[in-house]
Amino acid sequence: QVQLVESGGGLVQAGGSLRLSCAASGRTFSSYIMGWFRQAPGKEREFVAGISWSGESTRYADSVKGRFTISRDNAKNTVYLQMNSLKPEDTAVYYCAADAKFAILAISVTPGEYDYWGQGTQVTVSS
């Protein structure tokens, strides 16, 4: 079983920055693909960014490319999402998720492909 705990959300003005963290329990964190998703009120959960187990491969939603950066520190069992140039439309609850399937290589954008989820952290961007 894997537990994921997000932190770092908050209220920020448009153009500002936040860094989200997701701390994971378990010894096999370094073998998981990790993803960040978000869900705004009345909308479906959407993919934001993902990172391979080694950190060498990343994938981003078009809406955040060039503004957000995903990274991980396997020694600390933590994945990060650096968010710059934030916009009001980035307002949402942000979730981290782990794809724990064995030997998976592709970073999925589909929420259903992820096995474990955190409780979420609210990000609010004011205009």
Short mmCIF file of N, CA, C and O in Angstrom, two decimals:
data_model
loop_
_atom_site.label_atom_id
_atom_site.label_comp_id
_atom_site.label_asym_id
_atom_site.label_seq_id
_atom_site.Cartn_x
_atom_site.Cartn_y
_atom_site.Cartn_z
N GLN A 1 0.84 -1.19 0.00
CA GLN A 1 0.00 0.00 0.00
C GLN A 1 0.88 1.25 0.00
O GLN A 1 1.93 1.28 0.65
N VAL A 2 0.48 2.24 -0.74
CA VAL A 2 1.21 3.50 -0.86
C VAL A 2 0.33 4.63 -0.38
O VAL A 2 -0.84 4.71 -0.73
N GLN A 3 0.89 5.48 0.44
CA GLN A 3 0.17 6.69 0.88
C GLN A 3 0.87 7.92 0.30
O GLN A 3 2.09 8.01 0.35
N LEU A 4 0.08 8.82 -0.22
CA LEU A 4 0.59 10.03 -0.85
C LEU A 4 0.01 11.23 -0.12
O LEU A 4 -1.20 11.30 0.09
N VAL A 5 0.86 12.18 0.24
CA VAL A 5 0.41 13.37 0.96
C VAL A 5 0.95 14.61 0.25
O VAL A 5 2.17 14.82 0.20
N GLU A 6 0.02 15.41 -0.28
CA GLU A 6 0.40 16.64 -0.97
C GLU A 6 0.50 17.81 0.01
O GLU A 6 -0.18 17.82 1.04
N SER A 7 1.32 18.77 -0.35
CA SER A 7 1.43 20.01 0.41
C SER A 7 1.90 21.12 -0.51
O SER A 7 2.35 20.85 -1.63
N GLY A 8 1.78 22.35 -0.04
CA GLY A 8 2.30 23.48 -0.80
C GLY A 8 1.26 24.32 -1.52
O GLY A 8 1.60 25.33 -2.14
N GLY A 9 0.01 23.91 -1.46
CA GLY A 9 -1.01 24.71 -2.11
C GLY A 9 -1.27 26.00 -1.35
O GLY A 9 -0.75 26.23 -0.26
N GLY A 10 -2.08 26.87 -1.96
CA GLY A 10 -2.40 28.14 -1.31
C GLY A 10 -3.00 29.13 -2.26
O GLY A 10 -3.40 28.78 -3.38
N LEU A 11 -3.05 30.38 -1.82
CA LEU A 11 -3.59 31.48 -2.61
C LEU A 11 -2.44 32.31 -3.14
O LEU A 11 -1.54 32.71 -2.39
N VAL A 12 -2.46 32.59 -4.44
CA VAL A 12 -1.40 33.36 -5.06
C VAL A 12 -2.00 34.25 -6.14
O VAL A 12 -3.04 33.93 -6.71
N GLN A 13 -1.37 35.37 -6.38
CA GLN A 13 -1.84 36.26 -7.43
C GLN A 13 -1.39 35.76 -8.80
O GLN A 13 -0.38 35.05 -8.92
N ALA A 14 -2.13 36.14 -9.81
CA ALA A 14 -1.75 35.77 -11.17
C ALA A 14 -0.33 36.24 -11.46
O ALA A 14 0.07 37.35 -11.08
N GLY A 15 0.43 35.36 -12.11
CA GLY A 15 1.83 35.64 -12.40
C GLY A 15 2.78 35.12 -11.34
O GLY A 15 4.00 35.10 -11.55
N GLY A 16 2.24 34.70 -10.22
CA GLY A 16 3.05 34.19 -9.12
C GLY A 16 3.43 32.73 -9.30
O GLY A 16 3.13 32.11 -10.32
N SER A 17 4.09 32.20 -8.27
CA SER A 17 4.59 30.84 -8.30
C SER A 17 4.23 30.09 -7.03
O SER A 17 4.05 30.68 -5.96
N LEU A 18 4.13 28.78 -7.17
CA LEU A 18 3.97 27.87 -6.04
C LEU A 18 4.73 26.60 -6.35
O LEU A 18 4.87 26.24 -7.53
N ARG A 19 5.16 25.91 -5.31
CA ARG A 19 5.75 24.59 -5.49
C ARG A 19 4.98 23.60 -4.64
O ARG A 19 4.92 23.73 -3.42
N LEU A 20 4.41 22.63 -5.31
CA LEU A 20 3.70 21.55 -4.64
C LEU A 20 4.66 20.40 -4.38
O LEU A 20 5.55 20.12 -5.19
N SER A 21 4.45 19.72 -3.26
CA SER A 21 5.22 18.53 -2.92
C SER A 21 4.26 17.38 -2.67
O SER A 21 3.14 17.59 -2.21
N CYS A 22 4.74 16.19 -2.95
CA CYS A 22 3.96 14.98 -2.68
C CYS A 22 4.91 13.97 -2.05
O CYS A 22 5.82 13.48 -2.72
N ALA A 23 4.69 13.70 -0.78
CA ALA A 23 5.51 12.74 -0.07
C ALA A 23 4.85 11.37 -0.09
O ALA A 23 3.65 11.26 0.20
N ALA A 24 5.62 10.35 -0.42
CA ALA A 24 5.08 9.01 -0.56
C ALA A 24 5.68 8.08 0.48
O ALA A 24 6.85 8.19 0.84
N SER A 25 4.85 7.18 0.96
CA SER A 25 5.33 6.12 1.82
C SER A 25 5.67 4.91 0.97
O SER A 25 5.25 4.81 -0.18
N GLY A 26 6.39 3.98 1.54
CA GLY A 26 6.67 2.75 0.82
C GLY A 26 8.06 2.71 0.23
O GLY A 26 8.62 3.73 -0.13
N ARG A 27 8.58 1.49 0.10
CA ARG A 27 9.95 1.31 -0.34
C ARG A 27 10.10 1.34 -1.85
O ARG A 27 11.21 1.46 -2.35
N THR A 28 9.01 1.20 -2.57
CA THR A 28 9.11 1.05 -4.02
C THR A 28 8.74 2.32 -4.77
O THR A 28 8.48 2.29 -5.95
N PHE A 29 8.76 3.45 -4.09
CA PHE A 29 8.42 4.72 -4.74
C PHE A 29 9.25 4.93 -5.99
O PHE A 29 8.75 5.41 -7.00
N SER A 30 10.53 4.58 -5.93
CA SER A 30 11.43 4.86 -7.04
C SER A 30 11.08 4.07 -8.29
O SER A 30 11.61 4.35 -9.37
N SER A 31 10.21 3.09 -8.20
CA SER A 31 9.83 2.30 -9.36
C SER A 31 8.51 2.78 -9.98
O SER A 31 8.08 2.23 -10.99
N TYR A 32 7.87 3.78 -9.39
CA TYR A 32 6.57 4.23 -9.86
C TYR A 32 6.67 5.41 -10.81
O TYR A 32 7.47 6.32 -10.60
N ILE A 33 5.84 5.40 -11.83
CA ILE A 33 5.58 6.63 -12.56
C ILE A 33 4.68 7.49 -11.66
O ILE A 33 3.74 6.99 -11.05
N MET A 34 4.99 8.76 -11.57
CA MET A 34 4.22 9.68 -10.74
C MET A 34 3.57 10.75 -11.62
O MET A 34 4.15 11.21 -12.60
N GLY A 35 2.38 11.13 -11.22
CA GLY A 35 1.67 12.14 -11.98
C GLY A 35 1.02 13.18 -11.08
O GLY A 35 0.76 12.93 -9.91
N TRP A 36 0.80 14.35 -11.66
CA TRP A 36 0.01 15.40 -11.02
C TRP A 36 -1.24 15.61 -11.88
O TRP A 36 -1.14 15.71 -13.11
N PHE A 37 -2.37 15.69 -11.23
CA PHE A 37 -3.65 15.97 -11.86
C PHE A 37 -4.30 17.14 -11.13
O PHE A 37 -3.89 17.50 -10.02
N ARG A 38 -5.32 17.70 -11.74
CA ARG A 38 -6.06 18.76 -11.07
C ARG A 38 -7.53 18.66 -11.43
O ARG A 38 -7.90 18.12 -12.47
N GLN A 39 -8.34 19.21 -10.54
CA GLN A 39 -9.79 19.19 -10.77
C GLN A 39 -10.37 20.50 -10.28
O GLN A 39 -10.28 20.83 -9.09
N ALA A 40 -10.96 21.23 -11.21
CA ALA A 40 -11.66 22.48 -10.88
C ALA A 40 -13.13 22.18 -10.63
O ALA A 40 -13.65 21.16 -11.11
N PRO A 41 -13.82 23.04 -9.92
CA PRO A 41 -15.24 22.80 -9.64
C PRO A 41 -16.04 22.62 -10.90
O PRO A 41 -15.93 23.40 -11.85
N GLY A 42 -16.83 21.55 -10.93
CA GLY A 42 -17.68 21.29 -12.07
C GLY A 42 -16.99 20.71 -13.28
O GLY A 42 -17.61 20.52 -14.32
N LYS A 43 -15.70 20.41 -13.13
CA LYS A 43 -14.94 19.87 -14.26
C LYS A 43 -14.37 18.50 -13.90
O LYS A 43 -14.25 18.14 -12.73
N GLU A 44 -13.99 17.77 -14.95
CA GLU A 44 -13.39 16.47 -14.71
C GLU A 44 -11.92 16.63 -14.30
O GLU A 44 -11.28 17.63 -14.59
N ARG A 45 -11.42 15.58 -13.64
CA ARG A 45 -10.01 15.58 -13.27
C ARG A 45 -9.16 15.50 -14.53
O ARG A 45 -9.42 14.69 -15.41
N GLU A 46 -8.13 16.34 -14.61
CA GLU A 46 -7.31 16.37 -15.80
C GLU A 46 -5.84 16.21 -15.47
O GLU A 46 -5.36 16.63 -14.41
N PHE A 47 -5.13 15.63 -16.42
CA PHE A 47 -3.69 15.42 -16.30
C PHE A 47 -2.97 16.76 -16.38
O PHE A 47 -3.31 17.61 -17.21
N VAL A 48 -1.95 16.91 -15.54
CA VAL A 48 -1.13 18.11 -15.56
C VAL A 48 0.30 17.77 -15.99
O VAL A 48 0.83 18.37 -16.93
N ALA A 49 0.90 16.81 -15.30
CA ALA A 49 2.29 16.45 -15.59
C ALA A 49 2.58 15.06 -15.05
O ALA A 49 1.94 14.61 -14.11
N GLY A 50 3.55 14.39 -15.66
CA GLY A 50 3.96 13.08 -15.20
C GLY A 50 5.46 12.92 -15.34
O GLY A 50 6.10 13.61 -16.14
N ILE A 51 6.02 11.98 -14.57
CA ILE A 51 7.46 11.78 -14.59
C ILE A 51 7.75 10.28 -14.43
O ILE A 51 7.09 9.58 -13.68
N SER A 52 8.74 9.82 -15.19
CA SER A 52 9.12 8.42 -15.13
C SER A 52 9.82 8.11 -13.81
O SER A 52 10.18 9.00 -13.04
N TRP A 53 10.03 6.81 -13.56
CA TRP A 53 10.62 6.42 -12.29
C TRP A 53 12.00 7.01 -12.09
O TRP A 53 12.42 7.34 -10.99
N SER A 54 12.74 7.16 -13.19
CA SER A 54 14.11 7.67 -13.10
C SER A 54 14.17 9.19 -13.11
O SER A 54 15.19 9.77 -12.77
N GLY A 55 13.09 9.81 -13.54
CA GLY A 55 13.08 11.26 -13.69
C GLY A 55 13.56 11.73 -15.04
O GLY A 55 13.53 12.93 -15.32
N GLU A 56 13.99 10.82 -15.89
CA GLU A 56 14.55 11.21 -17.18
C GLU A 56 13.48 11.59 -18.19
O GLU A 56 13.76 12.32 -19.14
N SER A 57 12.29 11.06 -18.00
CA SER A 57 11.22 11.34 -18.94
C SER A 57 10.09 12.07 -18.24
O SER A 57 9.69 11.71 -17.13
N THR A 58 9.59 13.10 -18.89
CA THR A 58 8.46 13.86 -18.36
C THR A 58 7.43 14.10 -19.45
O THR A 58 7.71 13.99 -20.64
N ARG A 59 6.23 14.43 -19.01
CA ARG A 59 5.14 14.71 -19.94
C ARG A 59 4.26 15.79 -19.33
O ARG A 59 4.03 15.77 -18.11
N TYR A 60 3.79 16.71 -20.16
CA TYR A 60 3.00 17.83 -19.66
C TYR A 60 1.75 18.03 -20.50
O TYR A 60 1.74 17.79 -21.71
N ALA A 61 0.71 18.52 -19.84
CA ALA A 61 -0.45 18.99 -20.58
C ALA A 61 -0.06 20.26 -21.34
O ALA A 61 0.77 21.04 -20.87
N ASP A 62 -0.66 20.45 -22.50
CA ASP A 62 -0.34 21.62 -23.31
C ASP A 62 -0.58 22.92 -22.54
O ASP A 62 0.14 23.90 -22.73
N SER A 63 -1.56 22.91 -21.68
CA SER A 63 -1.94 24.13 -20.97
C SER A 63 -0.89 24.59 -19.96
O SER A 63 -0.93 25.75 -19.52
N VAL A 64 0.04 23.71 -19.60
CA VAL A 64 1.03 24.08 -18.57
C VAL A 64 2.46 24.03 -19.10
O VAL A 64 3.39 24.39 -18.37
N LYS A 65 2.65 23.59 -20.31
CA LYS A 65 4.01 23.50 -20.88
C LYS A 65 4.69 24.85 -20.83
O LYS A 65 4.12 25.87 -21.20
N GLY A 66 5.94 24.84 -20.38
CA GLY A 66 6.72 26.06 -20.30
C GLY A 66 6.50 26.83 -19.02
O GLY A 66 7.23 27.78 -18.72
N ARG A 67 5.49 26.46 -18.25
CA ARG A 67 5.20 27.14 -16.98
C ARG A 67 5.40 26.24 -15.77
O ARG A 67 5.83 26.70 -14.71
N PHE A 68 5.07 24.95 -15.91
CA PHE A 68 5.17 24.01 -14.81
C PHE A 68 6.33 23.05 -15.06
O PHE A 68 6.63 22.69 -16.20
N THR A 69 6.96 22.61 -13.96
CA THR A 69 8.03 21.63 -14.05
C THR A 69 7.83 20.57 -12.98
O THR A 69 7.69 20.88 -11.80
N ILE A 70 7.82 19.31 -13.42
CA ILE A 70 7.71 18.20 -12.50
C ILE A 70 9.11 17.63 -12.26
O ILE A 70 9.93 17.56 -13.18
N SER A 71 9.38 17.23 -11.03
CA SER A 71 10.66 16.61 -10.69
C SER A 71 10.43 15.65 -9.53
O SER A 71 9.37 15.64 -8.92
N ARG A 72 11.44 14.84 -9.27
CA ARG A 72 11.32 13.90 -8.17
C ARG A 72 12.67 13.70 -7.51
O ARG A 72 13.72 13.85 -8.14
N ASP A 73 12.61 13.33 -6.23
CA ASP A 73 13.79 12.98 -5.46
C ASP A 73 13.50 11.61 -4.85
O ASP A 73 12.80 11.52 -3.83
N ASN A 74 14.03 10.58 -5.46
CA ASN A 74 13.72 9.22 -5.00
C ASN A 74 14.32 8.94 -3.62
O ASN A 74 13.81 8.10 -2.89
N ALA A 75 15.39 9.62 -3.28
CA ALA A 75 15.97 9.43 -1.95
C ALA A 75 15.05 9.95 -0.86
O ALA A 75 15.09 9.48 0.28
N LYS A 76 14.22 10.92 -1.22
CA LYS A 76 13.28 11.50 -0.26
C LYS A 76 11.85 11.03 -0.48
O LYS A 76 10.93 11.50 0.20
N ASN A 77 11.64 10.14 -1.45
CA ASN A 77 10.29 9.64 -1.76
C ASN A 77 9.33 10.80 -2.01
O ASN A 77 8.19 10.80 -1.52
N THR A 78 9.78 11.77 -2.77
CA THR A 78 8.99 12.97 -2.98
C THR A 78 8.99 13.37 -4.45
O THR A 78 10.02 13.28 -5.12
N VAL A 79 7.84 13.81 -4.90
CA VAL A 79 7.71 14.39 -6.24
C VAL A 79 7.22 15.82 -6.09
O VAL A 79 6.46 16.14 -5.16
N TYR A 80 7.70 16.67 -6.98
CA TYR A 80 7.41 18.10 -6.89
C TYR A 80 6.73 18.61 -8.16
O TYR A 80 6.89 18.03 -9.24
N LEU A 81 6.00 19.70 -8.00
CA LEU A 81 5.47 20.41 -9.16
C LEU A 81 5.73 21.89 -8.94
O LEU A 81 5.10 22.52 -8.09
N GLN A 82 6.68 22.42 -9.68
CA GLN A 82 6.97 23.84 -9.65
C GLN A 82 6.06 24.54 -10.64
O GLN A 82 6.07 24.22 -11.83
N MET A 83 5.28 25.48 -10.15
CA MET A 83 4.30 26.16 -10.98
C MET A 83 4.64 27.65 -11.05
O MET A 83 4.63 28.33 -10.01
N ASN A 84 4.97 28.11 -12.22
CA ASN A 84 5.31 29.52 -12.44
C ASN A 84 4.29 30.17 -13.36
O ASN A 84 3.53 29.49 -14.04
N SER A 85 4.29 31.49 -13.37
CA SER A 85 3.39 32.25 -14.24
C SER A 85 1.96 31.75 -14.11
O SER A 85 1.27 31.51 -15.11
N LEU A 86 1.52 31.62 -12.90
CA LEU A 86 0.19 31.05 -12.65
C LEU A 86 -0.90 31.96 -13.19
O LEU A 86 -0.79 33.19 -13.17
N LYS A 87 -1.97 31.32 -13.64
CA LYS A 87 -3.12 32.00 -14.20
C LYS A 87 -4.37 31.64 -13.40
O LYS A 87 -4.42 30.57 -12.78
N PRO A 88 -5.39 32.49 -13.43
CA PRO A 88 -6.63 32.15 -12.71
C PRO A 88 -7.20 30.79 -13.13
O PRO A 88 -7.77 30.08 -12.29
N GLU A 89 -7.01 30.42 -14.39
CA GLU A 89 -7.55 29.13 -14.85
C GLU A 89 -6.76 27.94 -14.30
O GLU A 89 -7.16 26.79 -14.52
N ASP A 90 -5.67 28.17 -13.60
CA ASP A 90 -4.96 27.09 -12.93
C ASP A 90 -5.59 26.75 -11.58
O ASP A 90 -5.18 25.78 -10.93
N THR A 91 -6.56 27.53 -11.16
CA THR A 91 -7.23 27.28 -9.89
C THR A 91 -7.91 25.92 -9.90
O THR A 91 -8.70 25.62 -10.79
N ALA A 92 -7.58 25.10 -8.91
CA ALA A 92 -8.11 23.73 -8.84
C ALA A 92 -7.56 23.06 -7.59
O ALA A 92 -6.67 23.59 -6.92
N VAL A 93 -8.11 21.90 -7.30
CA VAL A 93 -7.48 21.00 -6.33
C VAL A 93 -6.48 20.15 -7.11
O VAL A 93 -6.83 19.56 -8.12
N TYR A 94 -5.25 20.12 -6.63
CA TYR A 94 -4.18 19.37 -7.28
C TYR A 94 -3.93 18.08 -6.52
O TYR A 94 -3.78 18.08 -5.29
N TYR A 95 -3.84 16.99 -7.29
CA TYR A 95 -3.63 15.67 -6.73
C TYR A 95 -2.36 15.06 -7.30
O TYR A 95 -2.09 15.19 -8.50
N CYS A 96 -1.61 14.36 -6.47
CA CYS A 96 -0.55 13.52 -7.01
C CYS A 96 -1.04 12.09 -7.03
O CYS A 96 -1.93 11.71 -6.27
N ALA A 97 -0.47 11.32 -7.92
CA ALA A 97 -0.91 9.95 -8.13
C ALA A 97 0.28 9.09 -8.53
O ALA A 97 1.24 9.57 -9.12
N ALA A 98 0.17 7.81 -8.20
CA ALA A 98 1.23 6.85 -8.51
C ALA A 98 0.69 5.74 -9.40
O ALA A 98 -0.36 5.16 -9.11
N ASP A 99 1.43 5.48 -10.47
CA ASP A 99 1.14 4.35 -11.33
C ASP A 99 2.09 3.24 -10.91
O ASP A 99 3.28 3.29 -11.22
N ALA A 100 1.55 2.26 -10.19
CA ALA A 100 2.40 1.25 -9.56
C ALA A 100 2.51 -0.04 -10.35
O ALA A 100 3.02 -1.04 -9.84
N LYS A 101 2.05 -0.04 -11.58
CA LYS A 101 2.11 -1.27 -12.38
C LYS A 101 3.56 -1.62 -12.68
O LYS A 101 4.38 -0.76 -12.97
N PHE A 102 3.86 -2.92 -12.66
CA PHE A 102 5.22 -3.39 -12.82
C PHE A 102 5.74 -3.11 -14.22
O PHE A 102 5.07 -3.37 -15.21
N ALA A 103 6.94 -2.56 -14.28
CA ALA A 103 7.67 -2.36 -15.54
C ALA A 103 6.92 -1.47 -16.54
O ALA A 103 7.14 -1.56 -17.73
N ILE A 104 6.04 -0.60 -16.03
CA ILE A 104 5.35 0.32 -16.92
C ILE A 104 6.35 1.38 -17.39
O ILE A 104 7.17 1.88 -16.63
N LEU A 105 6.27 1.73 -18.67
CA LEU A 105 7.20 2.69 -19.23
C LEU A 105 6.53 3.99 -19.66
O LEU A 105 7.11 5.07 -19.52
N ALA A 106 5.31 3.90 -20.15
CA ALA A 106 4.64 5.08 -20.68
C ALA A 106 3.96 5.87 -19.56
O ALA A 106 3.36 5.29 -18.66
N ILE A 107 4.05 7.18 -19.65
CA ILE A 107 3.38 8.06 -18.69
C ILE A 107 1.96 8.28 -19.19
O ILE A 107 1.75 8.91 -20.24
N SER A 108 1.00 7.78 -18.45
CA SER A 108 -0.39 7.89 -18.88
C SER A 108 -0.99 9.23 -18.47
O SER A 108 -0.62 9.79 -17.43
N VAL A 109 -1.92 9.73 -19.29
CA VAL A 109 -2.65 10.95 -18.95
C VAL A 109 -4.04 10.62 -18.42
O VAL A 109 -4.82 11.51 -18.11
N THR A 110 -4.35 9.34 -18.30
CA THR A 110 -5.67 8.88 -17.89
C THR A 110 -5.71 8.62 -16.40
O THR A 110 -4.96 7.78 -15.89
N PRO A 111 -6.59 9.30 -15.67
CA PRO A 111 -6.63 9.09 -14.21
C PRO A 111 -6.84 7.64 -13.81
O PRO A 111 -6.27 7.18 -12.82
N GLY A 112 -7.62 6.91 -14.57
CA GLY A 112 -7.91 5.53 -14.24
C GLY A 112 -6.72 4.60 -14.28
O GLY A 112 -6.80 3.48 -13.75
N GLU A 113 -5.64 5.04 -14.90
CA GLU A 113 -4.44 4.22 -14.99
C GLU A 113 -3.58 4.31 -13.73
O GLU A 113 -2.63 3.56 -13.58
N TYR A 114 -3.90 5.24 -12.85
CA TYR A 114 -3.11 5.44 -11.65
C TYR A 114 -3.74 4.69 -10.47
O TYR A 114 -4.96 4.66 -10.32
N ASP A 115 -2.87 4.11 -9.66
CA ASP A 115 -3.33 3.19 -8.63
C ASP A 115 -3.53 3.83 -7.27
O ASP A 115 -4.34 3.35 -6.47
N TYR A 116 -2.76 4.85 -6.99
CA TYR A 116 -2.82 5.49 -5.67
C TYR A 116 -2.93 7.00 -5.84
O TYR A 116 -2.31 7.58 -6.76
N TRP A 117 -3.68 7.61 -4.92
CA TRP A 117 -3.95 9.05 -4.99
C TRP A 117 -3.77 9.70 -3.63
O TRP A 117 -4.06 9.08 -2.59
N GLY A 118 -3.32 10.95 -3.66
CA GLY A 118 -3.30 11.74 -2.45
C GLY A 118 -4.66 12.38 -2.20
O GLY A 118 -5.59 12.22 -3.00
N GLN A 119 -4.75 13.15 -1.13
CA GLN A 119 -6.02 13.77 -0.75
C GLN A 119 -6.26 15.10 -1.46
O GLN A 119 -7.37 15.62 -1.44
N GLY A 120 -5.22 15.63 -2.07
CA GLY A 120 -5.35 16.87 -2.82
C GLY A 120 -4.95 18.10 -2.02
O GLY A 120 -5.04 18.12 -0.79
N THR A 121 -4.53 19.13 -2.73
CA THR A 121 -4.20 20.41 -2.12
C THR A 121 -4.77 21.52 -3.00
O THR A 121 -4.65 21.47 -4.23
N GLN A 122 -5.39 22.49 -2.38
CA GLN A 122 -6.07 23.56 -3.12
C GLN A 122 -5.07 24.61 -3.59
O GLN A 122 -4.25 25.10 -2.81
N VAL A 123 -5.18 24.95 -4.86
CA VAL A 123 -4.43 26.06 -5.43
C VAL A 123 -5.43 27.07 -5.97
O VAL A 123 -6.29 26.72 -6.79
N THR A 124 -5.34 28.30 -5.50
CA THR A 124 -6.23 29.36 -5.94
C THR A 124 -5.39 30.52 -6.47
O THR A 124 -4.52 31.02 -5.77
N VAL A 125 -5.67 30.91 -7.71
CA VAL A 125 -4.94 32.00 -8.36
C VAL A 125 -5.91 33.15 -8.57
O VAL A 125 -6.90 33.00 -9.29
N SER A 126 -5.62 34.26 -7.95
CA SER A 126 -6.49 35.43 -8.06
C SER A 126 -6.02 36.33 -9.21
O SER A 126 -4.84 36.43 -9.49
N SER A 127 -6.99 36.98 -9.83
CA SER A 127 -6.66 37.86 -10.97
C SER A 127 -6.36 39.27 -10.52
O SER A 127 -6.57 39.63 -9.38
#
